[in-house]
Short mmCIF file of C-alpha atoms in Angstrom, two decimals:
data_model
loop_
_atom_site.label_atom_id
_atom_site.label_comp_id
_atom_site.label_asym_id
_atom_site.label_seq_id
_atom_site.Cartn_x
_atom_site.Cartn_y
_atom_site.Cartn_z
CA MET A 1 -16.39 -23.70 16.75
CA ARG A 2 -13.72 -26.36 16.68
CA ASP A 3 -10.92 -24.05 17.89
CA PHE A 4 -12.88 -21.99 20.44
CA VAL A 5 -15.59 -24.31 21.78
CA GLN A 6 -15.06 -27.98 20.97
CA GLU A 7 -11.40 -27.91 22.00
CA TRP A 8 -12.31 -27.47 25.67
CA TYR A 9 -15.98 -28.54 25.71
CA GLU A 10 -15.26 -32.12 24.67
CA LYS A 11 -12.98 -32.49 27.70
CA VAL A 12 -15.88 -31.59 30.01
CA THR A 13 -18.84 -33.53 28.59
CA ASP A 14 -20.01 -35.52 25.58
CA ASP A 15 -23.34 -33.69 25.33
CA GLN A 16 -23.56 -32.02 21.89
CA GLU A 17 -26.73 -30.04 22.59
CA PHE A 18 -24.82 -26.95 23.68
CA ILE A 19 -22.60 -27.08 20.57
CA GLY A 20 -25.69 -27.23 18.39
CA GLU A 21 -27.25 -24.25 20.15
CA VAL A 22 -24.13 -22.11 19.73
CA SER A 23 -23.88 -23.08 16.05
CA ALA A 24 -27.56 -22.21 15.48
CA GLN A 25 -27.16 -18.76 17.05
CA LEU A 26 -24.01 -18.16 15.05
CA MET A 27 -25.86 -18.96 11.82
CA LEU A 28 -28.61 -16.50 12.79
CA VAL A 29 -26.00 -13.77 13.27
CA ILE A 30 -24.37 -14.55 9.91
CA ASN A 31 -27.74 -14.47 8.12
CA GLU A 32 -28.60 -11.11 9.69
CA VAL A 33 -25.24 -9.67 8.67
CA GLU A 34 -25.74 -10.91 5.11
CA LYS A 35 -29.21 -9.38 4.92
CA ARG A 36 -27.96 -6.03 6.15
CA CYS A 37 -24.99 -6.06 3.79
CA ARG A 38 -27.32 -6.43 0.82
CA GLN A 39 -29.08 -3.21 1.83
CA VAL A 40 -25.88 -1.11 1.89
CA ASP A 41 -24.73 0.90 -1.12
CA TRP A 42 -21.19 -0.44 -1.14
CA VAL A 43 -20.39 1.17 -4.51
CA GLN A 44 -20.83 4.64 -3.06
CA PHE A 45 -18.86 3.62 0.04
CA ILE A 46 -15.88 2.26 -1.93
CA LEU A 47 -15.77 5.03 -4.53
CA PHE A 48 -16.20 8.01 -2.22
CA GLU A 49 -15.69 7.19 1.47
CA VAL A 50 -12.80 4.72 1.33
CA PRO A 51 -10.55 6.99 -0.83
CA ASP A 52 -11.15 9.87 1.60
CA ILE A 53 -10.21 7.70 4.61
CA VAL A 54 -7.04 6.38 2.96
CA HIS A 55 -6.15 9.86 1.68
CA LEU A 56 -6.39 11.30 5.19
CA HIS A 57 -4.24 8.47 6.55
CA ILE A 58 -1.49 9.07 3.99
CA LYS A 59 -1.53 12.84 4.53
CA ASP A 60 -1.35 12.54 8.32
CA SER A 61 1.41 9.92 8.06
CA HIS A 62 3.58 12.26 6.02
CA GLN A 63 2.88 15.10 8.44
CA CYS A 64 3.90 12.94 11.40
CA MET A 65 7.13 11.95 9.68
CA ALA A 66 7.89 15.61 8.94
CA ARG A 67 7.14 16.75 12.51
CA LEU A 68 9.07 13.98 14.25
CA GLY A 69 12.03 15.44 16.10
CA THR A 70 10.84 19.06 15.85
CA VAL A 71 9.33 21.49 18.35
CA TYR A 72 5.87 21.03 16.83
CA VAL A 73 5.24 17.67 18.53
CA GLY A 74 5.56 18.80 22.15
CA ARG A 75 6.65 16.00 24.43
CA GLU A 76 5.87 13.18 21.98
CA THR A 77 8.94 11.19 20.98
CA SER A 78 7.47 8.52 18.69
CA ILE A 79 5.58 8.68 15.44
CA GLU A 80 2.88 6.41 16.89
CA ALA A 81 2.15 8.88 19.69
CA ILE A 82 2.10 11.81 17.24
CA PHE A 83 -0.35 10.01 14.97
CA GLN A 84 -2.55 9.06 17.92
CA SER A 85 -2.76 12.76 18.85
CA MET A 86 -3.82 13.60 15.28
CA GLN A 87 -6.25 10.69 14.83
CA PRO A 88 -7.19 9.52 18.35
CA HIS A 89 -8.84 6.12 18.57
CA VAL A 90 -10.00 4.46 21.76
CA ALA A 91 -8.68 1.05 20.66
CA LEU A 92 -5.11 2.32 20.31
CA VAL A 93 -4.54 4.19 23.54
CA MET A 94 -1.48 3.24 25.54
CA ALA A 95 -3.47 1.31 28.16
CA ALA A 96 -2.93 -2.45 28.39
CA ASP A 97 -5.38 -4.60 26.39
CA SER A 98 -7.27 -1.54 25.17
CA GLU A 99 -7.48 -3.02 21.68
CA LEU A 100 -8.99 -6.31 22.83
CA ALA A 101 -11.38 -4.49 25.18
CA TYR A 102 -12.58 -2.33 22.28
CA LEU A 103 -13.15 -5.34 20.03
CA ARG A 104 -15.07 -7.15 22.76
CA ARG A 105 -17.26 -4.13 23.39
CA LEU A 106 -17.87 -3.71 19.67
CA SER A 107 -18.69 -7.41 19.27
CA SER A 108 -21.11 -7.28 22.20
CA GLU A 109 -22.91 -4.27 20.70
CA LEU A 110 -23.10 -5.95 17.30
CA LEU A 111 -24.55 -9.13 18.78
CA GLN A 112 -27.26 -7.13 20.51
CA VAL A 113 -28.24 -5.77 17.10
CA PHE A 114 -27.90 -9.00 15.10
CA MET A 115 -29.20 -11.62 17.54
CA PRO A 116 -32.95 -12.10 18.03
CA PRO A 117 -34.29 -10.73 21.35
CA GLU A 118 -35.17 -14.17 22.75
CA ALA A 119 -31.57 -15.40 22.26
CA GLN A 120 -29.94 -12.49 24.07
CA ASN A 121 -31.06 -13.79 27.48
CA ASP A 122 -28.63 -16.72 27.29
CA GLY A 123 -25.49 -15.18 28.75
CA VAL A 124 -23.22 -18.18 28.09
CA VAL A 125 -24.03 -18.32 24.37
CA HIS A 126 -23.74 -14.54 24.09
CA HIS A 127 -20.33 -14.62 25.78
CA LEU A 128 -18.98 -17.37 23.52
CA LEU A 129 -20.22 -15.65 20.37
CA ARG A 130 -18.63 -12.42 21.54
CA GLU A 131 -15.26 -14.13 22.03
CA ILE A 132 -15.49 -15.85 18.64
CA LEU A 133 -16.30 -12.58 16.86
CA ALA A 134 -13.74 -10.49 18.77
CA CYS A 135 -10.82 -12.91 19.01
CA ALA A 136 -11.21 -15.30 16.10
CA VAL A 137 -12.48 -12.88 13.47
CA LEU A 138 -11.96 -9.18 14.15
CA ARG A 139 -8.63 -9.24 15.97
CA ASN A 140 -6.95 -11.60 13.52
CA VAL A 141 -8.31 -9.69 10.52
CA VAL A 142 -7.03 -6.40 11.98
CA ASP A 143 -3.61 -7.89 12.75
CA ALA A 144 -3.29 -9.49 9.31
CA VAL A 145 -4.37 -6.40 7.35
CA ALA A 146 -2.30 -3.98 9.47
CA ASP A 147 0.86 -6.07 9.13
CA PRO A 148 3.24 -4.35 6.65
CA ASN A 149 4.42 -7.79 5.54
CA THR A 150 0.92 -8.49 4.20
CA LEU A 151 1.16 -5.52 1.82
CA ASN A 152 4.72 -6.34 0.75
CA GLU A 153 3.88 -9.99 0.13
CA GLY A 154 0.80 -8.94 -1.82
CA ILE A 155 2.90 -6.68 -4.03
CA ILE A 156 5.37 -9.45 -4.82
CA ARG A 157 2.65 -12.05 -5.43
CA ALA A 158 0.46 -9.75 -7.55
CA VAL A 159 2.94 -7.91 -9.78
CA GLY A 160 6.10 -9.98 -9.47
CA LYS A 161 5.15 -11.91 -12.62
CA TYR A 162 5.36 -8.67 -14.63
CA SER A 163 8.98 -8.05 -13.66
CA LYS A 164 11.82 -8.58 -16.11
CA ARG A 165 13.97 -10.12 -13.38
CA GLU A 166 13.88 -13.84 -12.75
CA TYR A 167 14.31 -13.12 -9.05
CA PHE A 168 10.77 -11.68 -8.89
CA ASN A 169 9.23 -13.89 -11.58
CA ALA A 170 9.83 -17.00 -9.50
CA ALA A 171 8.06 -15.39 -6.51
CA ASP A 172 9.72 -17.79 -4.09
CA MET A 173 8.06 -16.71 -0.84
CA ALA A 174 10.03 -19.32 1.11
CA ARG A 175 12.95 -16.91 1.26
CA TYR A 176 10.90 -14.64 3.53
CA ILE A 177 9.92 -17.19 6.21
CA THR A 178 11.71 -19.33 8.74
CA ILE A 179 10.46 -22.82 9.54
CA PRO A 180 10.90 -23.55 13.25
CA VAL A 181 12.34 -26.74 14.62
CA GLY A 182 9.74 -29.49 14.81
CA ILE A 183 8.10 -29.11 11.38
CA ASP A 184 8.95 -32.04 9.10
CA GLY A 185 11.78 -32.92 11.50
CA GLU A 186 14.04 -30.19 10.14
CA ALA A 187 15.62 -27.22 11.79
CA GLY A 188 14.44 -23.78 10.77
CA GLN A 189 16.46 -21.83 8.28
CA ALA A 190 16.15 -18.16 7.47
CA GLY A 191 15.66 -17.38 3.81
CA GLY A 192 18.59 -15.62 2.27
CA ASN A 193 18.99 -12.99 -0.39
CA ASP A 194 19.40 -14.73 -3.73
CA LYS A 195 19.85 -11.53 -5.72
CA GLU A 196 23.63 -11.72 -5.49
CA GLY A 197 25.63 -14.80 -6.33
CA ASP A 198 27.84 -16.52 -3.85
CA GLU A 199 31.35 -15.15 -3.74
CA GLU A 200 34.03 -17.47 -5.05
CA PRO A 201 36.48 -18.69 -2.41
CA VAL A 202 39.80 -16.94 -2.49
CA SER A 203 42.75 -19.23 -3.00
CA PRO A 204 45.45 -18.86 -0.41
CA THR A 205 48.01 -18.60 -3.21
CA GLN A 206 46.40 -15.55 -4.79
CA ASN A 207 47.79 -13.05 -2.30
CA HIS A 208 50.65 -14.96 -0.73
CA GLY A 209 51.90 -17.21 -3.54
CA MET A 210 54.62 -14.71 -4.70
CA PRO A 211 57.33 -13.75 -2.23
CA PRO A 212 57.89 -10.03 -1.62
CA ALA A 213 60.50 -8.36 -3.80
CA SER A 214 63.93 -7.83 -2.26
CA VAL A 215 65.61 -4.43 -1.84
CA GLU A 216 68.26 -5.23 -4.51
CA THR A 217 65.54 -6.09 -7.03
CA MET A 218 63.67 -2.81 -6.41
CA LEU A 219 66.89 -0.76 -6.79
CA ARG A 220 67.77 -2.55 -10.05
CA GLU A 221 64.29 -1.86 -11.47
CA ALA A 222 64.52 1.80 -10.47
CA GLN A 223 67.89 2.22 -12.23
CA THR A 224 66.82 0.52 -15.45
CA SER A 225 63.39 2.25 -15.69
CA GLN A 226 63.00 4.99 -18.32
CA ILE A 227 62.32 8.50 -17.07
CA SER A 228 60.89 11.02 -19.53
CA PRO A 229 62.77 14.32 -19.83
CA SER A 230 61.46 17.38 -18.04
CA GLY A 231 60.70 19.11 -21.34
CA ASP A 232 58.36 16.32 -22.39
CA ALA A 233 56.63 16.48 -19.03
CA THR A 234 56.12 20.23 -19.40
CA ARG A 235 54.67 19.81 -22.86
CA GLN A 236 52.37 17.08 -21.61
CA ARG A 237 51.11 19.29 -18.79
CA SER A 238 50.48 22.24 -21.12
CA SER A 239 48.74 20.00 -23.63
CA SER A 240 46.52 18.46 -20.96
CA SER A 241 45.61 21.89 -19.53
CA GLY A 242 44.69 23.13 -22.99
CA SER A 243 42.52 20.10 -23.61
CA ALA A 244 40.82 20.57 -20.25
CA GLY A 245 40.03 24.22 -21.03
CA LEU A 246 38.60 23.29 -24.42
CA ALA A 247 36.47 20.59 -22.77
CA ARG A 248 35.14 23.09 -20.23
CA MET A 249 34.22 25.52 -22.99
CA ARG A 250 32.39 22.82 -24.89
CA ALA A 251 30.55 21.67 -21.76
CA SER A 252 29.51 25.25 -20.97
CA ALA A 253 28.22 25.78 -24.50
CA ALA A 254 26.30 22.49 -24.36
CA ALA A 255 24.77 23.45 -21.00
CA ARG A 256 23.65 26.84 -22.40
CA TRP A 257 22.13 25.11 -25.42
CA ARG A 258 20.25 22.63 -23.24
CA GLY A 259 18.94 25.43 -21.03
CA TRP A 260 17.75 27.46 -24.02
CA LYS A 261 16.13 24.36 -25.55
CA ASN A 262 14.37 23.40 -22.31
CA ASN A 263 13.06 26.94 -21.80
CA THR A 264 11.84 27.09 -25.38
CA ILE A 265 10.08 23.71 -25.12
CA ARG A 266 8.53 24.68 -21.80
CA GLY A 267 7.24 27.92 -23.29
CA LEU A 268 5.75 26.13 -26.27
CA VAL A 269 4.10 23.57 -24.01
CA TYR A 270 2.70 26.33 -21.83
CA LEU A 271 1.34 28.17 -24.90
CA HIS A 272 -0.16 24.93 -26.18
CA LEU A 273 -1.88 24.28 -22.84
CA ILE A 274 -3.33 27.79 -22.83
CA ILE A 275 -4.78 27.19 -26.29
CA VAL A 276 -6.17 23.82 -25.25
CA GLN A 277 -7.75 25.35 -22.17
CA ALA A 278 -9.37 28.09 -24.21
CA PHE A 279 -10.89 25.57 -26.60
CA SER A 280 -12.00 23.35 -23.71
CA ARG A 281 -13.76 26.28 -22.02
CA MET A 282 -15.47 27.21 -25.26
CA PHE A 283 -16.50 23.60 -25.80
CA SER A 284 -17.92 23.30 -22.27
CA VAL A 285 -20.06 26.40 -22.76
CA PHE A 286 -21.22 25.12 -26.13
CA SER A 287 -22.07 21.66 -24.79
CA GLU A 288 -23.94 23.12 -21.84
CA TYR A 289 -26.48 24.86 -24.06
CA THR A 290 -26.68 22.42 -26.97
CA PHE A 291 -25.97 18.77 -26.18
CA SER A 292 -23.91 16.64 -23.84
CA LEU A 293 -21.31 14.29 -25.26
CA ASN A 294 -21.72 12.12 -22.21
CA GLN A 295 -24.96 10.81 -23.71
CA LEU A 296 -23.02 9.51 -26.71
CA TRP A 297 -20.82 7.40 -24.43
CA GLN A 298 -23.53 5.66 -22.45
CA TYR A 299 -26.64 3.73 -23.29
CA ASP A 300 -27.73 3.43 -19.66
CA SER A 301 -27.76 5.96 -16.88
CA ILE A 302 -26.03 5.71 -13.52
CA GLN A 303 -27.18 7.09 -10.23
CA GLY A 304 -26.57 10.74 -9.60
CA SER A 305 -24.74 9.90 -6.37
CA TYR A 306 -21.97 8.28 -8.43
CA ARG A 307 -21.22 11.38 -10.48
CA GLY A 308 -17.68 12.64 -10.02
CA ALA A 309 -16.35 9.32 -8.70
CA ILE A 310 -13.01 9.94 -10.38
CA GLU A 311 -12.24 13.02 -8.27
CA PRO A 312 -11.64 11.37 -4.83
CA ILE A 313 -9.75 8.56 -6.57
CA LEU A 314 -7.58 11.08 -8.39
CA ALA A 315 -6.85 12.88 -5.11
CA LEU A 316 -5.90 9.53 -3.55
CA VAL A 317 -3.57 8.72 -6.44
CA ASN A 318 -1.87 12.09 -6.01
CA ALA A 319 -1.39 11.55 -2.27
CA LEU A 320 -0.19 7.97 -2.74
CA LEU A 321 2.26 8.58 -5.59
CA LEU A 322 3.42 12.00 -4.29
CA LEU A 323 2.93 13.56 -7.71
CA ASP A 324 2.27 17.02 -6.27
CA ARG A 325 5.42 16.93 -4.17
CA TYR A 326 7.78 15.80 -6.92
CA ASN A 327 6.54 18.12 -9.68
CA HIS A 328 3.96 20.63 -8.51
CA TRP A 329 3.97 22.51 -11.81
CA ALA A 330 3.19 19.44 -13.94
CA TRP A 331 0.42 18.27 -11.59
CA VAL A 332 -1.23 21.69 -11.53
CA GLN A 333 -1.12 21.86 -15.32
CA PHE A 334 -2.80 18.46 -15.51
CA LEU A 335 -5.57 19.50 -13.13
CA PHE A 336 -6.06 22.88 -14.78
CA TYR A 337 -5.92 21.93 -18.45
CA ILE A 338 -6.09 18.21 -19.17
CA PHE A 339 -8.48 16.87 -16.52
CA PRO A 340 -11.37 19.30 -17.28
CA LEU A 341 -11.22 18.35 -20.96
CA VAL A 342 -11.17 14.62 -20.18
CA ASN A 343 -14.01 15.05 -17.71
CA ILE A 344 -16.13 16.82 -20.31
CA LEU A 345 -15.50 14.28 -23.05
CA ALA A 346 -15.58 11.05 -21.05
CA GLY A 347 -16.58 11.90 -17.48
CA ALA A 348 -19.74 9.80 -17.46
CA ALA A 349 -17.98 6.93 -19.23
CA ILE A 350 -15.26 6.89 -16.55
CA ASP A 351 -17.84 6.98 -13.75
CA ARG A 352 -19.83 4.16 -15.33
CA THR A 353 -16.67 2.07 -15.75
CA LEU A 354 -15.71 2.55 -12.11
CA VAL A 355 -19.20 1.56 -10.97
CA LYS A 356 -19.15 -1.60 -13.07
CA VAL A 357 -15.68 -2.54 -11.80
CA VAL A 358 -16.81 -2.17 -8.18
CA ASP A 359 -19.99 -4.12 -8.92
CA PHE A 360 -17.86 -6.95 -10.28
CA LEU A 361 -15.56 -6.89 -7.25
CA LEU A 362 -18.62 -7.11 -4.97
CA SER A 363 -20.35 -9.91 -6.87
CA GLU A 364 -21.21 -13.09 -4.99
CA GLN A 365 -18.49 -15.07 -6.74
CA GLN A 366 -15.81 -12.54 -5.82
CA VAL A 367 -17.03 -12.24 -2.23
CA ALA A 368 -16.88 -16.03 -1.92
CA SER A 369 -13.27 -15.94 -3.13
CA TYR A 370 -12.47 -13.29 -0.51
CA VAL A 371 -13.95 -15.49 2.22
CA ASP A 372 -11.95 -18.47 0.98
CA LEU A 373 -8.79 -16.38 1.00
CA LEU A 374 -9.51 -15.25 4.57
CA ILE A 375 -10.06 -18.85 5.67
CA GLU A 376 -6.83 -19.96 3.99
CA ASN A 377 -4.85 -17.27 5.80
CA LEU A 378 -6.40 -17.92 9.23
CA TRP A 379 -6.65 -21.72 8.98
CA LYS A 380 -3.69 -22.44 6.71
CA PRO A 381 -3.37 -25.96 5.22
CA GLU A 382 0.36 -26.06 6.00
CA ASN A 383 -0.56 -25.57 9.66
CA GLY A 384 -2.80 -28.64 9.60
CA GLY A 385 -5.94 -26.50 9.30
CA LYS A 386 -5.45 -25.25 12.84
CA PHE A 387 -6.09 -21.68 13.86
CA LYS A 388 -3.03 -21.28 16.10
CA PRO A 389 -0.58 -24.15 15.63
CA LYS A 390 2.27 -24.55 18.06
CA ASP A 391 5.02 -24.48 15.45
CA ARG A 392 4.14 -22.12 12.63
CA PRO A 393 6.53 -20.33 10.25
CA TYR A 394 7.64 -16.85 11.21
CA LYS A 395 9.75 -14.01 9.84
CA THR A 396 13.01 -12.82 11.32
CA LEU A 397 13.99 -9.15 11.36
CA GLU A 398 16.36 -9.74 8.44
CA GLN A 399 13.62 -11.41 6.41
CA GLU A 400 11.20 -8.55 7.07
CA THR A 401 13.86 -6.10 5.90
CA LEU A 402 14.52 -8.19 2.78
CA LEU A 403 10.79 -8.38 2.03
CA ARG A 404 10.41 -4.61 2.40
CA GLU A 405 13.41 -3.90 0.16
CA ASP A 406 12.25 -6.36 -2.51
CA ALA A 407 8.77 -4.82 -2.58
CA ALA A 408 10.28 -1.34 -2.99
CA GLU A 409 12.56 -2.53 -5.80
CA LEU A 410 9.63 -4.17 -7.59
CA VAL A 411 7.50 -1.02 -7.33
CA ALA A 412 10.45 1.05 -8.59
CA GLU A 413 10.88 -1.25 -11.58
CA LEU A 414 7.20 -1.14 -12.53
CA LEU A 415 6.66 2.61 -12.15
CA PRO A 416 5.12 3.99 -15.38
CA TYR A 417 7.46 5.72 -17.80
CA VAL A 418 5.41 8.92 -17.74
CA ALA A 419 5.67 9.12 -13.94
CA THR A 420 9.43 8.63 -13.96
CA LYS A 421 9.93 11.06 -16.84
CA PHE A 422 7.96 13.97 -15.40
CA PHE A 423 8.06 13.34 -11.65
CA TYR A 424 10.53 10.89 -10.11
CA GLY A 425 13.53 10.78 -12.44
CA SER A 426 14.81 8.11 -14.81
CA SER A 427 17.80 6.88 -12.84
CA GLU A 428 17.51 3.72 -10.77
CA PRO A 429 18.36 5.38 -7.39
CA GLU A 430 15.69 8.05 -7.98
CA ARG A 431 13.06 5.44 -8.84
CA LEU A 432 13.97 3.36 -5.80
CA LEU A 433 13.77 6.39 -3.50
CA ALA A 434 10.35 7.28 -4.92
CA ALA A 435 9.11 3.71 -4.37
CA GLN A 436 10.31 3.74 -0.76
CA ARG A 437 8.50 7.03 -0.12
CA ILE A 438 5.31 5.66 -1.70
CA LEU A 439 5.31 2.60 0.58
CA GLU A 440 6.51 4.47 3.68
CA PRO A 441 3.04 5.39 5.09
CA PHE A 442 2.13 1.68 5.17
CA GLU A 443 5.32 0.30 6.74
CA ASN A 444 4.31 1.00 10.35
CA ARG A 445 2.09 -1.59 11.99
CA GLN A 446 0.60 0.77 14.58
CA LEU A 447 -0.23 3.45 12.01
CA ASN A 448 -1.80 0.82 9.78
CA LYS A 449 -4.08 -0.18 12.65
CA HIS A 450 -5.43 3.37 12.73
CA LEU A 451 -6.38 2.99 9.07
CA VAL A 452 -7.91 -0.46 9.61
CA TYR A 453 -9.96 0.68 12.60
CA SER A 454 -11.17 3.74 10.71
CA LEU A 455 -12.38 1.50 7.89
CA LEU A 456 -13.86 -0.99 10.38
CA ASP A 457 -15.81 1.77 12.15
CA ALA A 458 -17.11 3.03 8.82
CA ILE A 459 -18.24 -0.48 7.80
CA VAL A 460 -19.95 -1.06 11.15
CA GLY A 461 -21.75 2.25 10.73
CA LYS A 462 -23.09 0.99 7.40
CA ILE A 463 -24.37 -2.40 8.51
CA ALA A 464 -25.43 -1.34 12.02
CA PRO A 465 -26.53 2.30 11.88
CA GLU A 466 -28.21 1.82 15.26
CA LEU A 467 -24.78 2.04 16.88
CA LEU A 468 -23.99 5.47 15.46
CA GLU A 469 -24.12 8.31 17.94
CA ALA A 470 -27.00 10.68 17.41
CA ARG A 471 -25.77 14.07 16.26
CA PRO A 472 -27.23 17.08 18.05
CA ALA A 473 -29.62 19.13 15.97
CA SER A 474 -28.08 22.35 14.74
#
C-alpha cells in the first residue's frame, strides 16, 4: 500500500477513506486465499505433482541442450526458442510485455474469485488490487525465483558452512555484489575472487640485475666443460631402453591383473545381486500371504493417496543427479535389486517420514518464516525498507560468473562418496564437471521462468479450481 498507493495518493489529497477501503478489500482477498489454502492437500501436491513438473523441466532442458545446433530444431537458433516449442506458455511468447499482460489477466481472474460480489463493482479498487497482485507480488516472486543467482546464493548460504574450505565457510556474500555510487557516500566496487592470493610484485632486479654473459665467457665455459665419452653415452642409452622395456612389461602385467580383478569382482557382485533378488522375490510372496512388515514399522496409518511417494522423488533424483547417464548399469541394478527389497521392508516407513517432513514444512510457523523471508527479499532493510530503491546493489557479469563457479565447486566438494565412486569419478575435474552438469538446467533465466510458471499455474489450479478449463467428456 505504501509503495503502490500512498506514494502517489498523498500528493493528490489528504483523504484517507480511499486508502482504508483498498486495505479492507485487500484483507478480504488475503483471508479468502488463506481459507482456500487450508482446504488443499498440499502434501499430495508436493510429493507427487511438484517432482513430476521439475522432472519434466530437467528432461526437456537436457534435450534442448542436446538438440541445439542440429537439424532437429528447424529454424530455431536459441535454446529459449527450442524450449518454448517443447513447453509453450502464453506468458513467455516473444511478444512485448506478454509476461506482464498474463500476470494482469491472471490477477484479474483471481480477484473475481476471491473478492465478494458487492466489491467487484468498484472498478478503481479492483484495478489497484490487480496491479498490486500482478506487479508487487507475482512478477517480483517470479523474477526472484527464476533468477539463477538466487539458486547459487542459496547453495552457498545453505551448505557453505559444511565445506572444509575457509573460503566457503565465511560465506562472504559481499564479494558477489557491487554497491553503486551514492550509498554510504562510497563508490561501488566489484567483489573479487579471494580464492587465490595476490601475486607478489616482481623486483626489477630479478630478471635484469645480472648482465648478459659475453661471448668470451661462453667459449671459455664450453672448452672447460666435461663431455662424456661416446661409449658411456651408448651404454646409458641401452640401459635406459632396457629399463623402459621392463617398465612397460610391468605396466602391462599390472593392467591385466586389474582387468581380471575388476571382472571377477563384477561377476561376484552380479551373482550376489541375483541371489538377493531371488530371496527378495520369495520374501515378497511370503509376506503377501502371511503378514506385512510395514505394520511393524508404523503405529498409525497414512492415507492411501500417499503410498509410493518415494517413486516420483527417486525419479527426480535420478534426473537431477544424472545417475542414469553416468552409470546406467549401476542405476538399473539398484532399481531392479535393491529398491524392491527396501520398499518391501520399509516402504510405508519412508512414505510416513516424507509425509511428516512435508507437514512440518507446511506448518504455520514455517509458513510465517517463508513470508518473512519473502518480505525481507522484496523490502530489504539495507534498501531502507523500500520496494524499489534508486540505488540498490547489483551484480556485474564477472560477479555472476564467480557466483556460478563457486556454487559448482561447492556442490562438487559436497557430492556423496558413493556417488563419486560409482558414477562421477573421484578426481576433482570429474566432480566439478558433474556439478556443472547438475546445475546446468537451472542456469538459464528464461528456462527457469517456464518452471516457475508451470508451478504457479498448478498452484492456482489448486486454490482456484473455478479457473480450470472444463475438459470435454470422453
